[in-house]
Amino acid sequence: MSLATQNPKKRIAVEVVCLFTGFHLFAIIGPFVMSFEPLLRAASLSTANLAYFIAAAFSSIPLILFVMKSSGAEWSEFGFRKWRWSIDPAYLFIALGTFFFVHFAAYWISYRDLHFAAQNPLMSDATWVTKTLMTIRYLVAGFSEELFYRSYLNKRLDDLFGKPVWSVLISAVAFGSVHMYQGWHGVLVIGIDGLLLALLYRLTKNVLPLALAHATFNCILSRIWL
Amino acid sequence: MRVMRPTVNPTALTQEHRKKLIFEVSAILCLLLLKPVVVALIPREGERAGYYFFGDQVASRVHEAFSPLILVLFVMWASQEGMSHFQIRRPDWYSDSTAIVALVGIASAAFVASPATGVDITLPRPLFLTIGLVFLACLLSATHLVVIQAYLITRLRDLSNSLPLAVTLASFCFGISFVDWGWGSALIASILALLISVLFVVRQTVWPQIACLATLLTLWAVRTGQL
């Protein structure tokens, strides 16, 4: 029997740290390292670049699912439930409303928009292939982020600390911190998003409405097709 | 000479354990291969010339090496068999140090003899990036290359019970993970992986290969300004 199976608490702690740093280290340290650059990097937008981002977001999903499966918990404990037509559409709209409320409140307070595709000068003459890939990128990112930050992280932090308040706070801080490339303003706004969505996840016990809302919000706010 | 022997007999694997291993290997292969294969196959359109700077490059390399490394190490650690099943254990200073010195010597000699020594430093960058992050990136890259190879060989051997097949498949998969750099790079990476695999199988340790690759990569990066 390995050490990991002998000490479940230690296993969960190592698992959470490994998965978080493994998938998101670059999002946190990248902006710091690049801030030391004396020159700015020229904007680059290409189908290959977008395909890379889509594949990067998608490639994390099987490993997270494998770790969930290996944990011995039921899928329903990670928020995988059948779509309930009676209640889940309402949760989807509440989640979407939460995203819009937080972002527009932040814009109203600070007059600072977040980093999105419409601000990229190369989007103006992008072809439909690039725009489609951009849309897929935002859809996949929405699903994979909800899978990790709400579904996986909340359950495993519950297992580790036993108190939901820590799970909600830590998952929100983690979710905010990986958006470091948007600056501290982005970290704060998305951290608040993470906090509210984690609370909503506690109510719904279903990750699907949140994932759909996240993907839809990404696509709407990016204004790719406008 | 120690030669790796199978410790898991596939006929003894339960259906449940076998399914779990297949799921695990598929997830790791997806993590390794999906990005490069998609990037290699996607038609290039709207490519724009951009300036890539050293800090950006170093940060990307650190991430690309660190991300799979930490995830694969976790999967090894959390497995039923434990880390030692994958031959990841503390260095044996008496036997490993000789191999490390020999391999680092060969790597340094190969570098000095290679055309790369004539290449000028092309990318401007601050000194601290050269010294600190370059070494970190090289060390992580070397560790990543070797550890993933160790993982793939062990797991493919567990599933197939054939060491030559596991070594061949692991080297092939490893080469494919560099296909976004071009088919030539994939071929060179496969050959390098084959050499690492043979050393790994014969010596049952990862440290000499890591030391050798880290030396080569650091020399290359400091000399040419490329990672």
Coordinates of N, CA and C in Angstrom, one line a residue, chain B:
Chain B
M1 N 24.8 -5.5 -13.8 CA 23.8 -4.6 -14.5 C 22.4 -5.0 -14.0
R2 N 21.6 -4.0 -13.6 CA 20.3 -4.3 -13.2 C 19.3 -4.0 -14.4
V3 N 18.4 -4.9 -14.6 CA 17.4 -4.7 -15.6 C 16.1 -4.8 -15.0
M4 N 15.3 -3.8 -15.4 CA 13.9 -3.7 -14.9 C 13.1 -4.9 -15.2
R5 N 12.5 -5.5 -14.1 CA 11.6 -6.6 -14.3 C 10.1 -6.2 -14.0
P6 N 9.2 -6.8 -14.8 CA 7.8 -6.5 -14.5 C 7.4 -6.8 -13.0
T7 N 6.8 -5.9 -12.4 CA 6.3 -6.2 -11.0 C 4.8 -6.4 -11.0
V8 N 4.2 -6.0 -12.1 CA 2.7 -6.2 -12.1 C 2.4 -7.2 -13.3
N9 N 1.8 -8.3 -13.0 CA 1.5 -9.2 -14.0 C 0.1 -8.9 -14.5
P10 N 0.0 -8.6 -15.9 CA -1.3 -8.1 -16.4 C -2.5 -9.2 -16.2
T11 N -2.1 -10.5 -16.2 CA -3.1 -11.5 -16.0 C -3.7 -11.4 -14.6
A12 N -2.8 -10.9 -13.7 CA -3.3 -10.8 -12.3 C -4.1 -9.5 -12.0
L13 N -4.1 -8.6 -13.0 CA -4.8 -7.3 -12.8 C -6.3 -7.6 -12.8
T14 N -7.0 -7.0 -11.8 CA -8.4 -7.2 -11.8 C -9.0 -6.3 -13.0
Q15 N -10.2 -6.6 -13.3 CA -10.9 -5.9 -14.4 C -10.9 -4.4 -14.0
E16 N -11.2 -4.2 -12.7 CA -11.4 -2.8 -12.2 C -10.0 -2.1 -12.3
H17 N -9.0 -2.7 -11.8 CA -7.6 -2.1 -11.8 C -7.2 -1.8 -13.2
R18 N -7.5 -2.7 -14.1 CA -7.1 -2.6 -15.5 C -7.8 -1.4 -16.2
K19 N -9.1 -1.3 -15.9 CA -9.8 -0.1 -16.4 C -9.3 1.2 -15.8
K20 N -8.9 1.1 -14.6 CA -8.4 2.4 -13.9 C -7.0 2.8 -14.6
L21 N -6.2 1.7 -14.8 CA -4.9 2.0 -15.5 C -5.1 2.6 -16.9
I22 N -6.1 2.0 -17.6 CA -6.3 2.5 -19.0 C -6.8 4.0 -18.9
F23 N -7.7 4.3 -18.0 CA -8.2 5.6 -17.8 C -7.0 6.6 -17.4
E24 N -6.2 6.1 -16.5 CA -5.0 7.0 -16.1 C -4.1 7.3 -17.2
V25 N -3.7 6.2 -18.0 CA -2.7 6.4 -19.1 C -3.4 7.3 -20.2
S26 N -4.7 7.1 -20.4 CA -5.3 7.9 -21.5 C -5.4 9.3 -21.1
A27 N -5.6 9.6 -19.8 CA -5.7 11.0 -19.3 C -4.3 11.6 -19.4
I28 N -3.3 10.9 -19.0 CA -1.9 11.5 -19.1 C -1.5 11.7 -20.6
L29 N -1.8 10.7 -21.4 CA -1.5 10.9 -22.9 C -2.3 12.1 -23.5
C30 N -3.5 12.2 -23.0 CA -4.3 13.4 -23.5 C -3.6 14.7 -23.1
L31 N -3.1 14.7 -21.9 CA -2.5 15.9 -21.3 C -1.2 16.2 -22.1
L32 N -0.5 15.1 -22.5 CA 0.8 15.3 -23.2 C 0.6 15.5 -24.7
L33 N -0.3 14.8 -25.3 CA -0.3 14.8 -26.8 C -1.4 15.7 -27.5
L34 N -2.5 16.0 -26.8 CA -3.5 16.7 -27.4 C -3.1 18.1 -28.0
K35 N -2.4 18.9 -27.2 CA -2.0 20.2 -27.6 C -1.1 20.1 -28.8
P36 N 0.1 19.4 -28.7 CA 1.0 19.4 -29.9 C 0.3 18.8 -31.2
V37 N -0.5 17.8 -31.0 CA -1.1 17.2 -32.2 C -2.1 18.1 -32.9
V38 N -2.9 18.8 -32.0 CA -3.9 19.7 -32.6 C -3.2 20.9 -33.3
V39 N -2.2 21.4 -32.6 CA -1.4 22.5 -33.2 C -0.7 22.1 -34.5
A40 N -0.2 20.9 -34.5 CA 0.4 20.4 -35.8 C -0.5 20.2 -36.9
L41 N -1.8 19.8 -36.6 CA -2.7 19.4 -37.6 C -3.6 20.6 -38.1
I42 N -3.7 21.6 -37.3 CA -4.7 22.7 -37.6 C -4.1 23.5 -38.8
P43 N -4.9 23.8 -39.8 CA -4.4 24.7 -40.8 C -4.0 26.1 -40.3
R44 N -2.9 26.5 -40.8 CA -2.4 27.9 -40.3 C -3.2 28.9 -41.1
E45 N -3.8 29.8 -40.4 CA -4.5 30.9 -41.0 C -4.3 32.2 -40.1
G46 N -4.2 33.3 -40.8 CA -4.1 34.6 -40.0 C -2.9 34.7 -39.1
E47 N -1.8 34.0 -39.5 CA -0.6 34.0 -38.7 C 0.0 35.4 -38.7
R48 N 0.3 36.0 -37.5 CA 0.9 37.3 -37.5 C 2.3 37.2 -36.9
A49 N 3.1 38.0 -37.5 CA 4.5 38.0 -37.0 C 4.5 38.8 -35.6
G50 N 5.1 38.2 -34.7 CA 5.2 38.9 -33.4 C 6.6 38.8 -32.8
Y51 N 6.8 39.6 -31.8 CA 8.1 39.5 -31.1 C 8.0 38.7 -29.9
Y52 N 8.8 37.7 -29.8 CA 8.8 36.9 -28.6 C 10.0 37.2 -27.8
F53 N 9.8 37.5 -26.6 CA 11.0 37.9 -25.7 C 11.3 36.8 -24.7
F54 N 12.5 37.0 -24.2 CA 13.1 35.9 -23.5 C 12.3 35.5 -22.2
G55 N 11.8 36.6 -21.5 CA 11.1 36.3 -20.3 C 9.8 35.5 -20.6
D56 N 9.1 35.9 -21.7 CA 7.9 35.2 -22.1 C 8.3 33.7 -22.4
Q57 N 9.4 33.5 -23.2 CA 9.8 32.2 -23.5 C 10.2 31.3 -22.3
V58 N 10.9 32.0 -21.4 CA 11.3 31.2 -20.2 C 10.0 30.8 -19.4
A59 N 9.1 31.8 -19.2 CA 7.9 31.5 -18.4 C 7.1 30.4 -19.1
S60 N 7.0 30.4 -20.4 CA 6.3 29.3 -21.1 C 7.0 28.0 -20.9
R61 N 8.3 28.0 -21.0 CA 9.0 26.7 -20.9 C 8.9 26.2 -19.4
V62 N 8.9 27.1 -18.5 CA 8.8 26.7 -17.1 C 7.4 26.0 -16.9
H63 N 6.4 26.7 -17.5 CA 5.0 26.1 -17.4 C 4.9 24.8 -18.1
E64 N 5.4 24.8 -19.4 CA 5.2 23.5 -20.2 C 5.9 22.3 -19.5
A65 N 7.0 22.6 -18.8 CA 7.7 21.5 -18.2 C 7.1 21.2 -16.8
F66 N 6.8 22.2 -16.1 CA 6.3 22.0 -14.7 C 5.0 21.3 -14.7
S67 N 4.1 21.8 -15.6 CA 2.7 21.4 -15.5 C 2.5 19.8 -15.6
P68 N 3.0 19.2 -16.7 CA 2.9 17.7 -16.7 C 3.7 17.0 -15.7
L69 N 4.9 17.6 -15.3 CA 5.8 17.0 -14.3 C 5.1 16.8 -13.0
I70 N 4.5 17.9 -12.5 CA 3.8 17.9 -11.2 C 2.6 16.9 -11.3
L71 N 1.9 17.0 -12.4 CA 0.7 16.1 -12.5 C 1.1 14.6 -12.6
V72 N 2.1 14.3 -13.3 CA 2.5 12.9 -13.4 C 3.1 12.4 -12.1
L73 N 3.9 13.3 -11.4 CA 4.4 12.9 -10.1 C 3.3 12.6 -9.1
F74 N 2.3 13.5 -9.2 CA 1.1 13.2 -8.3 C 0.5 11.9 -8.6
V75 N 0.2 11.6 -9.9 CA -0.4 10.3 -10.3 C 0.4 9.1 -9.8
M76 N 1.8 9.3 -10.0 CA 2.7 8.2 -9.5 C 2.5 8.1 -8.0
W77 N 2.6 9.2 -7.3 CA 2.5 9.2 -5.8 C 1.2 8.6 -5.3
A78 N 0.1 8.9 -6.0 CA -1.2 8.5 -5.5 C -1.5 7.1 -6.0
S79 N -0.7 6.5 -6.8 CA -1.0 5.2 -7.3 C -0.9 4.1 -6.2
Q80 N -1.6 3.0 -6.4 CA -1.6 1.9 -5.5 C -0.2 1.4 -5.2
E81 N 0.7 1.5 -6.2 CA 2.0 0.9 -6.1 C 3.0 1.8 -5.5
G82 N 2.8 3.2 -5.5 CA 3.7 4.1 -4.9 C 4.8 4.5 -5.9
M83 N 5.6 5.5 -5.5 CA 6.7 6.1 -6.4 C 7.7 5.1 -6.8
S84 N 8.1 4.2 -5.9 CA 9.2 3.3 -6.1 C 8.9 2.4 -7.3
H85 N 7.6 2.1 -7.5 CA 7.2 1.3 -8.7 C 7.7 1.9 -10.0
F86 N 7.8 3.2 -10.0 CA 8.2 3.9 -11.2 C 9.7 4.3 -11.2
Q87 N 10.4 3.7 -10.3 CA 11.9 3.8 -10.1 C 12.2 5.3 -9.7
I88 N 11.2 6.0 -9.1 CA 11.5 7.4 -8.6 C 11.9 7.2 -7.1
R89 N 13.1 7.2 -6.8 CA 13.6 7.1 -5.5 C 14.8 7.9 -5.2
R90 N 15.2 8.0 -3.9 CA 16.4 8.8 -3.6 C 17.6 8.3 -4.4
P91 N 18.5 9.3 -4.8 CA 19.7 8.8 -5.5 C 20.6 7.9 -4.7
D92 N 21.1 7.0 -5.3 CA 22.1 6.1 -4.7 C 23.5 6.7 -5.0
W93 N 24.0 7.5 -4.0 CA 25.2 8.3 -4.3 C 26.4 7.6 -4.9
Y94 N 26.6 6.3 -4.4 CA 27.8 5.6 -4.8 C 27.7 5.2 -6.3
S95 N 26.6 4.7 -6.7 CA 26.5 4.2 -8.1 C 26.0 5.3 -9.0
D96 N 25.1 6.1 -8.6 CA 24.5 7.2 -9.5 C 25.5 8.3 -9.8
S97 N 26.4 8.6 -8.8 CA 27.3 9.7 -9.0 C 28.3 9.4 -10.2
T98 N 28.7 8.2 -10.3 CA 29.6 7.8 -11.4 C 28.9 8.0 -12.7
A99 N 27.7 7.5 -12.8 CA 26.9 7.6 -14.0 C 26.7 9.1 -14.3
I100 N 26.4 9.9 -13.3 CA 26.1 11.3 -13.5 C 27.3 12.0 -14.1
V101 N 28.5 11.8 -13.5 CA 29.7 12.4 -14.0 C 30.0 12.0 -15.4
A102 N 29.8 10.7 -15.7 CA 30.1 10.2 -17.0 C 29.2 10.8 -18.1
L103 N 27.9 10.8 -17.8 CA 26.9 11.4 -18.7 C 27.0 12.9 -18.9
V104 N 27.3 13.6 -17.8 CA 27.4 15.1 -17.9 C 28.7 15.4 -18.7
G105 N 29.8 14.6 -18.5 CA 31.0 14.7 -19.3 C 30.7 14.5 -20.8
I106 N 30.0 13.5 -21.1 CA 29.7 13.2 -22.5 C 28.8 14.3 -23.1
A107 N 27.8 14.8 -22.3 CA 26.9 15.8 -22.8 C 27.7 17.1 -23.1
S108 N 28.6 17.4 -22.1 CA 29.4 18.7 -22.3 C 30.3 18.6 -23.6
A109 N 30.9 17.4 -23.7 CA 31.8 17.2 -24.9 C 31.0 17.3 -26.2
A110 N 29.8 16.7 -26.2 CA 28.9 16.7 -27.4 C 28.5 18.1 -27.7
F111 N 28.3 18.9 -26.6 CA 27.9 20.3 -26.9 C 29.0 21.1 -27.5
V112 N 30.2 21.0 -26.9 CA 31.4 21.7 -27.4 C 31.7 21.4 -28.8
A113 N 31.5 20.1 -29.2 CA 31.7 19.7 -30.5 C 30.6 20.0 -31.5
S114 N 29.5 20.5 -31.0 CA 28.4 20.7 -31.9 C 28.4 22.1 -32.5
P115 N 27.7 22.3 -33.7 CA 27.8 23.6 -34.3 C 27.1 24.7 -33.5
A116 N 26.4 24.3 -32.4 CA 25.7 25.3 -31.6 C 26.7 26.3 -30.9
T117 N 27.9 25.8 -30.7 CA 28.9 26.7 -30.0 C 29.3 27.9 -30.8
G118 N 29.0 27.8 -32.1 CA 29.3 29.0 -33.0 C 28.2 30.0 -33.1
V119 N 27.1 29.7 -32.5 CA 25.9 30.6 -32.6 C 26.0 31.7 -31.5
D120 N 25.8 32.9 -32.0 CA 25.9 34.1 -31.1 C 24.6 34.1 -30.3
I121 N 24.8 34.8 -29.1 CA 23.6 35.1 -28.3 C 22.7 36.1 -29.0
T122 N 21.5 35.7 -29.3 CA 20.7 36.5 -30.2 C 19.6 37.3 -29.5
L123 N 19.1 36.8 -28.4 CA 18.0 37.5 -27.7 C 18.5 38.3 -26.5
P124 N 18.1 39.5 -26.4 CA 18.5 40.4 -25.3 C 17.7 40.0 -24.1
R125 N 18.3 39.9 -22.9 CA 17.5 39.6 -21.7 C 18.3 40.0 -20.5
P126 N 17.6 40.3 -19.4 CA 18.3 40.6 -18.2 C 19.2 39.5 -17.7
L127 N 20.2 39.8 -16.9 CA 21.1 38.8 -16.4 C 20.5 37.7 -15.5
F128 N 19.5 38.3 -14.6 CA 18.9 37.3 -13.7 C 18.1 36.3 -14.4
L129 N 17.5 36.6 -15.5 CA 16.8 35.6 -16.3 C 17.7 34.5 -16.8
T130 N 18.9 34.9 -17.3 CA 19.8 34.0 -17.8 C 20.3 33.0 -16.7
I131 N 20.6 33.6 -15.6 CA 21.2 32.7 -14.5 C 20.1 31.9 -13.8
G132 N 19.1 32.5 -13.4 CA 18.1 31.8 -12.5 C 17.1 31.1 -13.3
L133 N 16.3 31.8 -14.0 CA 15.2 31.1 -14.7 C 15.6 30.2 -15.8
V134 N 16.7 30.5 -16.5 CA 17.1 29.5 -17.5 C 17.5 28.2 -16.9
F135 N 18.2 28.3 -15.8 CA 18.6 27.0 -15.1 C 17.4 26.3 -14.6
L136 N 16.4 27.0 -14.0 CA 15.2 26.4 -13.6 C 14.4 25.8 -14.7
A137 N 14.3 26.5 -15.8 CA 13.6 26.0 -17.0 C 14.3 24.7 -17.5
C138 N 15.6 24.7 -17.5 CA 16.4 23.6 -18.1 C 16.2 22.4 -17.1
L139 N 16.3 22.6 -15.8 CA 16.2 21.6 -14.9 C 14.8 20.9 -14.9
L140 N 13.8 21.8 -15.0 CA 12.5 21.3 -15.0 C 12.2 20.5 -16.3
S141 N 12.7 21.1 -17.4 CA 12.5 20.4 -18.7 C 13.2 19.0 -18.7
A142 N 14.4 19.0 -18.2 CA 15.1 17.7 -18.1 C 14.3 16.7 -17.2
T143 N 13.9 17.2 -16.1 CA 13.1 16.3 -15.1 C 11.8 15.8 -15.8
H144 N 11.2 16.8 -16.4 CA 9.9 16.5 -17.1 C 10.1 15.4 -18.1
L145 N 11.1 15.5 -19.0 CA 11.4 14.6 -20.0 C 11.6 13.2 -19.5
V146 N 12.4 13.1 -18.4 CA 12.8 11.8 -17.9 C 11.7 11.1 -17.1
V147 N 11.0 12.0 -16.3 CA 10.0 11.4 -15.4 C 8.8 10.9 -16.2
I148 N 8.4 11.7 -17.3 CA 7.3 11.2 -18.1 C 7.7 9.9 -18.8
Q149 N 8.9 9.8 -19.2 CA 9.4 8.6 -19.9 C 9.3 7.4 -18.9
A150 N 9.7 7.7 -17.7 CA 9.7 6.7 -16.6 C 8.2 6.2 -16.4
Y151 N 7.4 7.2 -16.3 CA 5.9 6.9 -16.1 C 5.4 6.0 -17.2
L152 N 5.6 6.5 -18.5 CA 5.0 5.8 -19.6 C 5.5 4.4 -19.7
I153 N 6.8 4.2 -19.6 CA 7.4 2.9 -19.7 C 6.8 2.0 -18.6
T154 N 6.7 2.4 -17.4 CA 6.2 1.6 -16.3 C 4.8 1.2 -16.5
R155 N 4.0 2.2 -16.9 CA 2.5 1.9 -17.0 C 2.2 1.1 -18.3
L156 N 2.9 1.4 -19.4 CA 2.7 0.6 -20.6 C 3.2 -0.8 -20.4
R157 N 4.2 -1.0 -19.6 CA 4.7 -2.3 -19.3 C 3.7 -3.1 -18.4
D158 N 3.1 -2.3 -17.4 CA 2.1 -2.9 -16.6 C 0.9 -3.5 -17.4
L159 N 0.6 -2.7 -18.4 CA -0.6 -3.0 -19.2 C -0.3 -4.1 -20.2
S160 N 0.9 -4.1 -20.8 CA 1.2 -5.0 -21.9 C 2.0 -6.2 -21.4
N161 N 2.7 -6.0 -20.3 CA 3.7 -7.0 -19.8 C 4.8 -7.3 -20.8
S162 N 5.1 -6.3 -21.6 CA 6.2 -6.5 -22.6 C 7.1 -5.2 -22.5
L163 N 8.3 -5.4 -22.0 CA 9.2 -4.2 -21.8 C 9.6 -3.6 -23.2
P164 N 10.0 -4.4 -24.2 CA 10.4 -3.8 -25.5 C 9.2 -3.0 -26.1
L165 N 8.0 -3.5 -26.0 CA 6.8 -2.8 -26.5 C 6.6 -1.5 -25.7
A166 N 6.7 -1.6 -24.4 CA 6.5 -0.4 -23.6 C 7.5 0.7 -23.9
V167 N 8.8 0.3 -24.1 CA 9.9 1.3 -24.4 C 9.6 1.9 -25.8
T168 N 9.2 1.1 -26.8 CA 8.9 1.6 -28.1 C 7.7 2.5 -28.1
L169 N 6.7 2.1 -27.5 CA 5.5 2.9 -27.4 C 5.7 4.3 -26.7
A170 N 6.4 4.2 -25.6 CA 6.7 5.4 -24.8 C 7.5 6.3 -25.6
S171 N 8.5 5.8 -26.3 CA 9.4 6.7 -27.1 C 8.6 7.3 -28.2
F172 N 7.7 6.5 -28.8 CA 6.9 7.1 -29.9 C 6.0 8.2 -29.4
C173 N 5.3 7.9 -28.3 CA 4.4 8.9 -27.7 C 5.2 10.2 -27.3
F174 N 6.4 10.0 -26.8 CA 7.2 11.1 -26.4 C 7.6 12.0 -27.6
G175 N 8.0 11.3 -28.7 CA 8.3 12.0 -29.9 C 7.1 12.8 -30.5
I176 N 5.9 12.1 -30.4 CA 4.7 12.8 -30.9 C 4.4 14.1 -30.1
S177 N 4.8 14.1 -28.8 CA 4.5 15.3 -28.0 C 5.3 16.5 -28.5
F178 N 6.3 16.3 -29.4 CA 7.0 17.4 -30.0 C 6.7 17.7 -31.4
V179 N 5.5 17.1 -31.9 CA 5.2 17.2 -33.3 C 4.9 18.6 -33.7
D180 N 4.5 19.5 -32.7 CA 4.2 20.9 -33.1 C 5.4 21.7 -33.4
W181 N 6.6 21.1 -33.1 CA 7.9 21.7 -33.5 C 8.3 21.2 -34.9
G182 N 7.5 20.3 -35.5 CA 7.8 19.7 -36.8 C 8.1 18.3 -36.7
W183 N 8.0 17.6 -37.8 CA 8.2 16.1 -37.8 C 9.6 15.7 -37.5
G184 N 10.5 16.5 -38.0 CA 12.0 16.3 -37.7 C 12.2 16.3 -36.2
S185 N 11.6 17.3 -35.5 CA 11.8 17.4 -34.1 C 11.2 16.2 -33.4
A186 N 10.1 15.7 -33.9 CA 9.4 14.6 -33.3 C 10.3 13.3 -33.4
L187 N 10.9 13.2 -34.6 CA 11.8 12.1 -34.8 C 13.0 12.1 -33.9
I188 N 13.6 13.3 -33.8 CA 14.8 13.5 -32.9 C 14.4 13.2 -31.4
A189 N 13.2 13.7 -31.0 CA 12.7 13.5 -29.6 C 12.5 12.0 -29.4
S190 N 12.0 11.3 -30.4 CA 11.8 9.8 -30.3 C 13.1 9.1 -30.0
I191 N 14.1 9.5 -30.8 CA 15.4 8.8 -30.7 C 16.0 9.1 -29.3
L192 N 15.9 10.4 -28.9 CA 16.4 10.8 -27.5 C 15.7 10.0 -26.5
A193 N 14.3 9.9 -26.6 CA 13.5 9.2 -25.7 C 13.9 7.7 -25.6
L194 N 14.3 7.2 -26.8 CA 14.7 5.8 -26.8 C 16.0 5.6 -26.0
L195 N 16.9 6.5 -26.2 CA 18.2 6.5 -25.4 C 17.9 6.6 -23.9
I196 N 17.1 7.5 -23.5 CA 16.7 7.7 -22.1 C 16.1 6.5 -21.6
S197 N 15.2 5.9 -22.4 CA 14.5 4.7 -22.0 C 15.4 3.5 -21.7
V198 N 16.4 3.3 -22.6 CA 17.3 2.2 -22.5 C 18.1 2.4 -21.2
L199 N 18.6 3.7 -21.0 CA 19.3 3.9 -19.7 C 18.5 3.7 -18.5
F200 N 17.2 4.1 -18.6 CA 16.3 4.0 -17.5 C 16.1 2.5 -17.2
V201 N 15.9 1.7 -18.2 CA 15.6 0.3 -18.1 C 16.8 -0.4 -17.5
V202 N 18.0 -0.1 -18.0 CA 19.2 -0.7 -17.5 C 19.6 -0.4 -16.1
R203 N 19.5 0.9 -15.8 CA 20.0 1.4 -14.5 C 18.9 1.6 -13.4
Q204 N 17.6 1.6 -13.9 CA 16.5 1.7 -13.0 C 16.6 2.9 -12.1
T205 N 17.0 4.0 -12.7 CA 17.1 5.3 -11.9 C 16.9 6.4 -12.9
V206 N 16.5 7.6 -12.4 CA 16.3 8.7 -13.4 C 17.3 9.8 -13.2
W207 N 18.1 9.8 -12.1 CA 19.0 10.9 -11.8 C 20.1 11.2 -12.9
P208 N 20.9 10.1 -13.3 CA 21.9 10.4 -14.3 C 21.4 11.1 -15.6
Q209 N 20.2 10.6 -16.1 CA 19.6 11.1 -17.3 C 19.2 12.6 -17.1
I210 N 18.6 12.9 -15.9 CA 18.2 14.2 -15.6 C 19.4 15.2 -15.6
A211 N 20.5 14.7 -14.9 CA 21.7 15.6 -14.8 C 22.3 15.9 -16.2
C212 N 22.3 14.8 -17.0 CA 22.9 14.9 -18.3 C 22.0 15.9 -19.2
L213 N 20.7 15.7 -19.2 CA 19.9 16.6 -20.0 C 19.9 18.0 -19.5
A214 N 19.9 18.2 -18.2 CA 19.8 19.6 -17.6 C 21.1 20.3 -18.0
T215 N 22.3 19.6 -18.0 CA 23.5 20.2 -18.4 C 23.5 20.6 -19.9
L216 N 23.0 19.7 -20.7 CA 22.9 20.0 -22.2 C 22.0 21.2 -22.4
L217 N 20.8 21.2 -21.8 CA 19.9 22.3 -22.1 C 20.4 23.6 -21.5
T218 N 21.0 23.6 -20.4 CA 21.5 24.9 -19.8 C 22.6 25.4 -20.7
L219 N 23.6 24.6 -21.1 CA 24.6 25.0 -22.0 C 24.0 25.7 -23.3
W220 N 23.1 24.9 -23.8 CA 22.4 25.4 -25.0 C 21.8 26.8 -24.8
A221 N 21.0 26.9 -23.7 CA 20.2 28.1 -23.5 C 21.2 29.3 -23.2
V222 N 22.2 29.1 -22.4 CA 23.1 30.2 -22.1 C 23.9 30.6 -23.3
R223 N 24.3 29.6 -24.1 CA 25.1 29.9 -25.3 C 24.3 30.6 -26.4
T224 N 23.1 30.1 -26.7 CA 22.4 30.5 -27.9 C 21.3 31.5 -27.6
G225 N 20.9 31.6 -26.3 CA 19.8 32.5 -26.0 C 18.5 31.9 -26.4
Q226 N 18.4 30.7 -26.7 CA 17.2 30.0 -27.1 C 16.9 28.9 -26.0
L227 N 15.6 28.7 -25.8 CA 15.3 27.6 -24.9 C 14.5 26.5 -25.7

